[in-house]
mmCIF file of N, CA and C in Angstrom:
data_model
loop_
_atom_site.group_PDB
_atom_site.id
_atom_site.type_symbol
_atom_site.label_atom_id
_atom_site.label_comp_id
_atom_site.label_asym_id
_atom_site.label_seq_id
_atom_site.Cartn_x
_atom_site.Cartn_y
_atom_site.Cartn_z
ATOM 1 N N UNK E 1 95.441 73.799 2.946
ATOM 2 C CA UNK E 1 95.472 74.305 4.310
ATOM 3 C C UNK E 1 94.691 73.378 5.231
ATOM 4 N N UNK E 2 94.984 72.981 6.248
ATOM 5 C CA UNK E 2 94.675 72.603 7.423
ATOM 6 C C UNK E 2 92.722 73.257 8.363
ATOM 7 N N UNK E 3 92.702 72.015 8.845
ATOM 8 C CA UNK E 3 91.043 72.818 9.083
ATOM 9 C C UNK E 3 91.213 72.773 10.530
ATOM 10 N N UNK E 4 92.196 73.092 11.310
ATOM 11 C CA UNK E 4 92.020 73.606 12.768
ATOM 12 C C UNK E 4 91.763 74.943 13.025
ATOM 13 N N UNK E 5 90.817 74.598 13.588
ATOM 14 C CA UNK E 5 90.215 76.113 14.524
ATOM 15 C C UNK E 5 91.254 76.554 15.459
ATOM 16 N N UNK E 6 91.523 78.190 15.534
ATOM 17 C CA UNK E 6 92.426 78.084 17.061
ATOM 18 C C UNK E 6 90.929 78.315 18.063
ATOM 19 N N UNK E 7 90.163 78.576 17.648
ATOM 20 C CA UNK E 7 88.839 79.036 18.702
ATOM 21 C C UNK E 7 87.683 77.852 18.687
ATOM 22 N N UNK E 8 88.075 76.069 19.745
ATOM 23 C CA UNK E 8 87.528 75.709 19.054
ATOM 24 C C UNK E 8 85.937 75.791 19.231
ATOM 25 N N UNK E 9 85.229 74.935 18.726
ATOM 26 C CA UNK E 9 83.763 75.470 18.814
ATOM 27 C C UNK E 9 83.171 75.082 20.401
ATOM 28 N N UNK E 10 82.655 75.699 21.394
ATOM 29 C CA UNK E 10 81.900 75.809 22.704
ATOM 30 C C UNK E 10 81.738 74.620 23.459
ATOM 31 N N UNK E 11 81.106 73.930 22.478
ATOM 32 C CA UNK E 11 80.291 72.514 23.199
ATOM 33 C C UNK E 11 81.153 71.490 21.846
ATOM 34 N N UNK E 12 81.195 69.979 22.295
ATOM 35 C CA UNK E 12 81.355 68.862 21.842
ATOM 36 C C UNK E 12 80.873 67.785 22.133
ATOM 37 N N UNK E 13 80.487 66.585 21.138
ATOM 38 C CA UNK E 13 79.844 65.079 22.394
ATOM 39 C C UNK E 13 80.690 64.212 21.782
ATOM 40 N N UNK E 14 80.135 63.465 22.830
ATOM 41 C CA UNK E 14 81.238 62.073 22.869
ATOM 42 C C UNK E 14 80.315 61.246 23.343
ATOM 43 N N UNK E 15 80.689 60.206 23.371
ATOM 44 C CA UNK E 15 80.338 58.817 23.656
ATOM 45 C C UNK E 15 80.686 58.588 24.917
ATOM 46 N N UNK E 16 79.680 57.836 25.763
ATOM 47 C CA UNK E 16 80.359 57.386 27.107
ATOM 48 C C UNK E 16 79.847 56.309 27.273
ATOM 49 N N UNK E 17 80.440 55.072 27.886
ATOM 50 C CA UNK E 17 80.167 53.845 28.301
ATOM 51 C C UNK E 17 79.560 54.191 29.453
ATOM 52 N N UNK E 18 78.563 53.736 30.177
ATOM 53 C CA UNK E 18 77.858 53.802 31.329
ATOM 54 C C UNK E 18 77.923 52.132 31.462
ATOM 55 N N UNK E 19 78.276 51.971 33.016
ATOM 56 C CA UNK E 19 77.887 50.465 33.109
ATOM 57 C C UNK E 19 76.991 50.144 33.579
ATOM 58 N N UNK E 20 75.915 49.617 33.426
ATOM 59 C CA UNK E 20 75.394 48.798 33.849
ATOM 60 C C UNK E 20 75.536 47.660 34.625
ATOM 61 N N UNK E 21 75.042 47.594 35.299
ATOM 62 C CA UNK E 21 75.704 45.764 36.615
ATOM 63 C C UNK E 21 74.796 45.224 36.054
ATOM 64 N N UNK E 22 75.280 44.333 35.922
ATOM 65 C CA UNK E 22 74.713 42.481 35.398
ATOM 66 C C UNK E 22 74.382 43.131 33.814
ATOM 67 N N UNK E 23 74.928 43.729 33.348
ATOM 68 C CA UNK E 23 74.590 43.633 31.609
ATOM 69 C C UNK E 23 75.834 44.267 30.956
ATOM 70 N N UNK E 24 75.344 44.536 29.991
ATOM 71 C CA UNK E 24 76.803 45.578 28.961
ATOM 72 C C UNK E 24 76.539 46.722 29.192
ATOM 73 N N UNK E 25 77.889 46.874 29.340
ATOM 74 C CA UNK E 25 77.530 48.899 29.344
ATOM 75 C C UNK E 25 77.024 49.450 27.904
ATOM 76 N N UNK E 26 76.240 50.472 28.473
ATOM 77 C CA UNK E 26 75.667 51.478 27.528
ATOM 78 C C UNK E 26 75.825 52.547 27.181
ATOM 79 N N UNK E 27 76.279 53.038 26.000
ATOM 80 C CA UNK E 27 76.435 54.664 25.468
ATOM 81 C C UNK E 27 75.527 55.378 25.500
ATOM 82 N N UNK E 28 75.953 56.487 25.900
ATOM 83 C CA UNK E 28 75.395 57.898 26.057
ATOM 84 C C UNK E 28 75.927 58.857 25.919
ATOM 85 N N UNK E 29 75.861 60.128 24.535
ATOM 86 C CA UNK E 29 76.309 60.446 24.176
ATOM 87 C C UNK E 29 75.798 62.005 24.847
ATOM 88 N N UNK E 30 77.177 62.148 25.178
ATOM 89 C CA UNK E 30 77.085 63.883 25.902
ATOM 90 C C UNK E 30 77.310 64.986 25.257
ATOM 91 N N UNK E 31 76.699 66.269 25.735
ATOM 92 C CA UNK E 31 77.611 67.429 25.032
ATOM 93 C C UNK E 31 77.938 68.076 26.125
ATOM 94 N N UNK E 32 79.687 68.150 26.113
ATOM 95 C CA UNK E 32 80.391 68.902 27.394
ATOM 96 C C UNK E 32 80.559 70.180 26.648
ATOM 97 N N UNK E 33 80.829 70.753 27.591
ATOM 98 C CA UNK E 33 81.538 71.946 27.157
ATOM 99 C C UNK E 33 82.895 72.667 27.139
ATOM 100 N N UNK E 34 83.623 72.900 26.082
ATOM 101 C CA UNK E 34 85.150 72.932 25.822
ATOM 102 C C UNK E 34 85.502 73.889 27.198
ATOM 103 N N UNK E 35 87.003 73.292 27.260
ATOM 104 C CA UNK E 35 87.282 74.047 28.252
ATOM 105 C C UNK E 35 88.893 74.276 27.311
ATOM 106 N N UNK E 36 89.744 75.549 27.735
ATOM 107 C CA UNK E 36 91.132 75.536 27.280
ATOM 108 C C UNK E 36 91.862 74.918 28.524
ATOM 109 N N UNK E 37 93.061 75.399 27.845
ATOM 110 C CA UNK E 37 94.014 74.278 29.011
ATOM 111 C C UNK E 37 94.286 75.063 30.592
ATOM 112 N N UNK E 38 94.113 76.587 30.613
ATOM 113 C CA UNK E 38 94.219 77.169 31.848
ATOM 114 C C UNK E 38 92.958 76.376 32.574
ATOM 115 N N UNK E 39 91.990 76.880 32.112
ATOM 116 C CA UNK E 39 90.873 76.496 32.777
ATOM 117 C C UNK E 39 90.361 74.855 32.896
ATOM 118 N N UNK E 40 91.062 74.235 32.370
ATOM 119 C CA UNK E 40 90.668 72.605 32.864
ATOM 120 C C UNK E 40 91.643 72.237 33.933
ATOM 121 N N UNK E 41 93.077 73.359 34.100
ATOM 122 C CA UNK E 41 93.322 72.872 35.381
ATOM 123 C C UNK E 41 93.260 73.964 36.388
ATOM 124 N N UNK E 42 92.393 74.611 36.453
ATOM 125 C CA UNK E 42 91.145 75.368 37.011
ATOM 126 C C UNK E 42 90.298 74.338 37.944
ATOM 127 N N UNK E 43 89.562 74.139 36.634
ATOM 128 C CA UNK E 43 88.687 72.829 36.883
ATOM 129 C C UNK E 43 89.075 71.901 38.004
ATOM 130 N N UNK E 44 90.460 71.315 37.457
ATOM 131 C CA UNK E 44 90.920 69.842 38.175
ATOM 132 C C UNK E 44 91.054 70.374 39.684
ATOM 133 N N UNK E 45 91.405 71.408 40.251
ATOM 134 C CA UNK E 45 91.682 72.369 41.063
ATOM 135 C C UNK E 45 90.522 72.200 42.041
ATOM 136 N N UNK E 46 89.175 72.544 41.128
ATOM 137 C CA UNK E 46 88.168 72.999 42.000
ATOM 138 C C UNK E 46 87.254 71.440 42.405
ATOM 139 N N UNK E 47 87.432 70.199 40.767
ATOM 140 C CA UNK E 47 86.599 68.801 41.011
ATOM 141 C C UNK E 47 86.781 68.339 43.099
ATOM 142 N N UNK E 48 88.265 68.898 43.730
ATOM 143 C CA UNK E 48 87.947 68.159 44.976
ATOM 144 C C UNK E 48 87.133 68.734 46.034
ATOM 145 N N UNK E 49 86.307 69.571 45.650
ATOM 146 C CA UNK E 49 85.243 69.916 46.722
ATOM 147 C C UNK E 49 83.713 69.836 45.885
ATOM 148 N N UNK E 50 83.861 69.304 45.115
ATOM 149 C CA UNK E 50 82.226 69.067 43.953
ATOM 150 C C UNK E 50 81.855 67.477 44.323
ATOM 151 N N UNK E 51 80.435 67.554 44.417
ATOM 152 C CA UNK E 51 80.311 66.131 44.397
ATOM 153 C C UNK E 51 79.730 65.983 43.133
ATOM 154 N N UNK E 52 79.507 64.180 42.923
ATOM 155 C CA UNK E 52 79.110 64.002 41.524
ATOM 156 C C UNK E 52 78.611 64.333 40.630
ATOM 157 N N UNK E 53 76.690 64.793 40.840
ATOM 158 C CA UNK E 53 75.916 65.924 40.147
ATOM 159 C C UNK E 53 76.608 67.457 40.049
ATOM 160 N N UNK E 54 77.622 68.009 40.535
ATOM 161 C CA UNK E 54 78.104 68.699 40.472
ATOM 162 C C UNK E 54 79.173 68.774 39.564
ATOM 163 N N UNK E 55 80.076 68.083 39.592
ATOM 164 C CA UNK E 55 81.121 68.136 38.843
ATOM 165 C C UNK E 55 80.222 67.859 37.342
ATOM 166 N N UNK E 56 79.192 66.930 36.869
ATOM 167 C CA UNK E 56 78.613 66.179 35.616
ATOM 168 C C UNK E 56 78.256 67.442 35.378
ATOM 169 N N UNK E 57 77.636 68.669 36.538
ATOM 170 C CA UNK E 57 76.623 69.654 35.611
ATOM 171 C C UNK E 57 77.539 70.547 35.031
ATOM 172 N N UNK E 58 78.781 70.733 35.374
ATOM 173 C CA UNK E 58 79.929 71.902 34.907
ATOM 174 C C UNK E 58 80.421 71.079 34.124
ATOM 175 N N UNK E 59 80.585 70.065 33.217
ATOM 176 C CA UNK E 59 81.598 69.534 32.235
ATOM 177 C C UNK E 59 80.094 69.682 30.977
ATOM 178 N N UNK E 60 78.962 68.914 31.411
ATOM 179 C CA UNK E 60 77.996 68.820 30.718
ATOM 180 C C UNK E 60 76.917 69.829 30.355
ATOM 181 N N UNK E 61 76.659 69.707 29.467
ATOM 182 C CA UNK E 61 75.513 70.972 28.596
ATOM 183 C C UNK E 61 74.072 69.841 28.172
ATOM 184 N N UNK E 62 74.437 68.726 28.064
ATOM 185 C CA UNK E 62 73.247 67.645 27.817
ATOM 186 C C UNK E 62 73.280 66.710 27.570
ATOM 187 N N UNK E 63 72.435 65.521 27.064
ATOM 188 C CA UNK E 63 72.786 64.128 27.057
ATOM 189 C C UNK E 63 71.375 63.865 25.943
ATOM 190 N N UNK E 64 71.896 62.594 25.213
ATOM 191 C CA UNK E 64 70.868 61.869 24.164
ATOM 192 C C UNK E 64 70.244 60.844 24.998
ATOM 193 N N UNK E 65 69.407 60.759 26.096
ATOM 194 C CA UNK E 65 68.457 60.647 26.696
ATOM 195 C C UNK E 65 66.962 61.075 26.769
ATOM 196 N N UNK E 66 66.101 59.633 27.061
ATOM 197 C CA UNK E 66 64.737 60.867 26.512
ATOM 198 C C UNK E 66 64.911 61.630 28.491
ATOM 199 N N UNK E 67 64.912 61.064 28.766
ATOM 200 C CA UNK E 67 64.887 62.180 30.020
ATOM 201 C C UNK E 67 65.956 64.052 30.086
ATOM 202 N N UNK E 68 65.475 64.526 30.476
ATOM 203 C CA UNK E 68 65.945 65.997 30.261
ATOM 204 C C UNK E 68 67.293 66.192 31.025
ATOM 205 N N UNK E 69 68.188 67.016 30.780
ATOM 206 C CA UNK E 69 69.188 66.870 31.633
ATOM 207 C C UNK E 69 69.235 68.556 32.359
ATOM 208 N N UNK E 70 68.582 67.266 33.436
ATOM 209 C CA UNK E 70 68.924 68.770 34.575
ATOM 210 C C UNK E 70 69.492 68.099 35.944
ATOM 211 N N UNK E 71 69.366 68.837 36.946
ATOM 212 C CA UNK E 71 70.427 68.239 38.275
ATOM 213 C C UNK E 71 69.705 66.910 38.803
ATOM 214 N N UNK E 72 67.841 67.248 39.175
ATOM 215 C CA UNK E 72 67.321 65.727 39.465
ATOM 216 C C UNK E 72 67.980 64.186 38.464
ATOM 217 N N UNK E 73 67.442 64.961 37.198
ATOM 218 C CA UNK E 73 68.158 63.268 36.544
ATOM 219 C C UNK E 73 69.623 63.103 36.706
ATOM 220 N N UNK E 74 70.195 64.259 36.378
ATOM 221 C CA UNK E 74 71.866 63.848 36.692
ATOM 222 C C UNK E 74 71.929 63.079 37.734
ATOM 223 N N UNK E 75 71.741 63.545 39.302
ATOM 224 C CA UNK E 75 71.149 62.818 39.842
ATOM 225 C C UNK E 75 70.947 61.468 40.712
ATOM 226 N N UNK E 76 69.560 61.002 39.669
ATOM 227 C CA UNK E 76 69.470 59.830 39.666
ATOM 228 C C UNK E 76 70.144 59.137 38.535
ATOM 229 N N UNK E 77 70.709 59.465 37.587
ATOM 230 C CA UNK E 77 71.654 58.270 36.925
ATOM 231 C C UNK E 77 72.794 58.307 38.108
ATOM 232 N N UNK E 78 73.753 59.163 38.974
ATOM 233 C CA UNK E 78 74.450 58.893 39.626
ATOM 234 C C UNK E 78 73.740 58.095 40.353
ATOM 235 N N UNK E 79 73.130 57.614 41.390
ATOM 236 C CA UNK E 79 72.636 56.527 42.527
ATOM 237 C C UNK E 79 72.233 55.678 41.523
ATOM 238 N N UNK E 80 71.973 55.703 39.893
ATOM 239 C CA UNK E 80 71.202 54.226 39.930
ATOM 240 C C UNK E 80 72.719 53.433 39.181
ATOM 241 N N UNK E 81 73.724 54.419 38.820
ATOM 242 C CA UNK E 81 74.969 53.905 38.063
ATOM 243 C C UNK E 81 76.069 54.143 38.508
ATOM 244 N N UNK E 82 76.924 53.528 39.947
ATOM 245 C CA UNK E 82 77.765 53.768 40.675
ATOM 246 C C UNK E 82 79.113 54.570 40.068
ATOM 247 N N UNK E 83 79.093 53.305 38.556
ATOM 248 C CA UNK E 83 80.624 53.945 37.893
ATOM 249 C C UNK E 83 80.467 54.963 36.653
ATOM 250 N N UNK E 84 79.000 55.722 36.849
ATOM 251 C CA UNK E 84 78.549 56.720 35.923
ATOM 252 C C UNK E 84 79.754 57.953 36.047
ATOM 253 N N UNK E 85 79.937 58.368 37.012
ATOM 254 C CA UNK E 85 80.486 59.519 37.526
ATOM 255 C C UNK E 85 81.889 59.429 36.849
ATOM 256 N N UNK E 86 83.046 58.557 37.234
ATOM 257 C CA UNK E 86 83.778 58.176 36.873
ATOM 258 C C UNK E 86 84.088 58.283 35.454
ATOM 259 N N UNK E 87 83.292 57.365 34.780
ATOM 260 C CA UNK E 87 83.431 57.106 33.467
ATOM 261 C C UNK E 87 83.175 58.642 32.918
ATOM 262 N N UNK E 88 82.109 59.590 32.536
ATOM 263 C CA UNK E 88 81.898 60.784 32.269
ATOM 264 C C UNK E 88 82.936 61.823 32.412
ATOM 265 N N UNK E 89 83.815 61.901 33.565
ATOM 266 C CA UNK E 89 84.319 62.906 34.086
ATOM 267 C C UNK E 89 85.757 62.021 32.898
ATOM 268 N N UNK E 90 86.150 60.928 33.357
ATOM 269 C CA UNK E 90 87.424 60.147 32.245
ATOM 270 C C UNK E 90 87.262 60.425 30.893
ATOM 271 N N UNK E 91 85.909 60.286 30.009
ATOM 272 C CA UNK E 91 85.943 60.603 28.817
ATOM 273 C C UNK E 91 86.077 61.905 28.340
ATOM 274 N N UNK E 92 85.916 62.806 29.241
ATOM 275 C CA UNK E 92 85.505 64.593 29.401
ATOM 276 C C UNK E 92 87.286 64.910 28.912
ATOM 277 N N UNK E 93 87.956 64.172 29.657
ATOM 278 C CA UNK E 93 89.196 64.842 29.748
ATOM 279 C C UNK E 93 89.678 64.230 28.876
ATOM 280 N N UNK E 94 89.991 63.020 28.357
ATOM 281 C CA UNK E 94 90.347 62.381 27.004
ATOM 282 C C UNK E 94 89.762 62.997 26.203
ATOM 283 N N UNK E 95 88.928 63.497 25.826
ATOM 284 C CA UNK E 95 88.404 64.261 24.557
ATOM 285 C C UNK E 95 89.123 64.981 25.350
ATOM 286 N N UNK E 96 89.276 65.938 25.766
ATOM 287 C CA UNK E 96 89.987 67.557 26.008
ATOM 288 C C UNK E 96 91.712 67.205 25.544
ATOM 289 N N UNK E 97 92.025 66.129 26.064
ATOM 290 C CA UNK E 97 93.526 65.995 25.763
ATOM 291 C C UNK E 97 93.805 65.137 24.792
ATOM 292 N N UNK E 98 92.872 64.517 24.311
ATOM 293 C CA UNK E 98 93.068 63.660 23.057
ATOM 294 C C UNK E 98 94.025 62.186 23.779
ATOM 295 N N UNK E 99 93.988 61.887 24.427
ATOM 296 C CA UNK E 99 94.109 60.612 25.577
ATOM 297 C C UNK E 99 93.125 60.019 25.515
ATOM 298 N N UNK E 100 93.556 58.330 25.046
ATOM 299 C CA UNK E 100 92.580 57.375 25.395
ATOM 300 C C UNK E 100 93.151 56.476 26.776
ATOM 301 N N UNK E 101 91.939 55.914 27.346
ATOM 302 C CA UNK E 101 92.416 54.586 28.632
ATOM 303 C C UNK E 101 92.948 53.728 28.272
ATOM 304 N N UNK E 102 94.417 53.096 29.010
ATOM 305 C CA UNK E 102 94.547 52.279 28.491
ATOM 306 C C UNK E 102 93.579 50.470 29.136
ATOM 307 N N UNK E 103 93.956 49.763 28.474
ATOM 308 C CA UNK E 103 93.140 48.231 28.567
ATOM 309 C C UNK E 103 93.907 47.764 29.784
#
């Protein structure tokens, strides 16, 4: 037998490239929180009136950072990492749909 959950479990992490300017981007591994398919296009519905710390705090539950994840640091990684936002919210939904970017 098969090991799919139909209920799957709450929270998940993933990996996210963060870029850095003038270096390599860096992983940071999140835990979002599952969404089903009504409600992620719910979600997609509601992302055009959220701004960045906003939209990161409703997908996200935490981050492998020593800093804590609450709205200040969310935050400041948005102003200190332009294409933070971006990248987070792209990997959120590829894990949800099992879609990778293409090259």
């Amino acid at each position: 037998m098969g090991k799919l959950k139909l209920n799957p479990d709450p929270t998940f992490r993933e990996k996210v490239e963060i870029h850095v300017p003038g270096g390599k981007p860096e992983p940071v591994i999140f835990t979002f929180k599952y969404r089903t398919r009504d409600e992620v296009q719910d979600f997609l519905k509601e992302l055009e009136g959220m701004d960045d710390v906003a939209m990161i705090m409703a997908i996200a539950k935490g981050w492998e950072l020593d800093d804590e994840f609450n709205r200040d640091n969310v935050n400041q990684l948005v102003q200190a990492f332009i294409a933070a936002p971006k990248a987070i919210l792209e990997r959120y939904l590829q894990a949800l749909t099992g879609t990778r970017a293409k090259n």
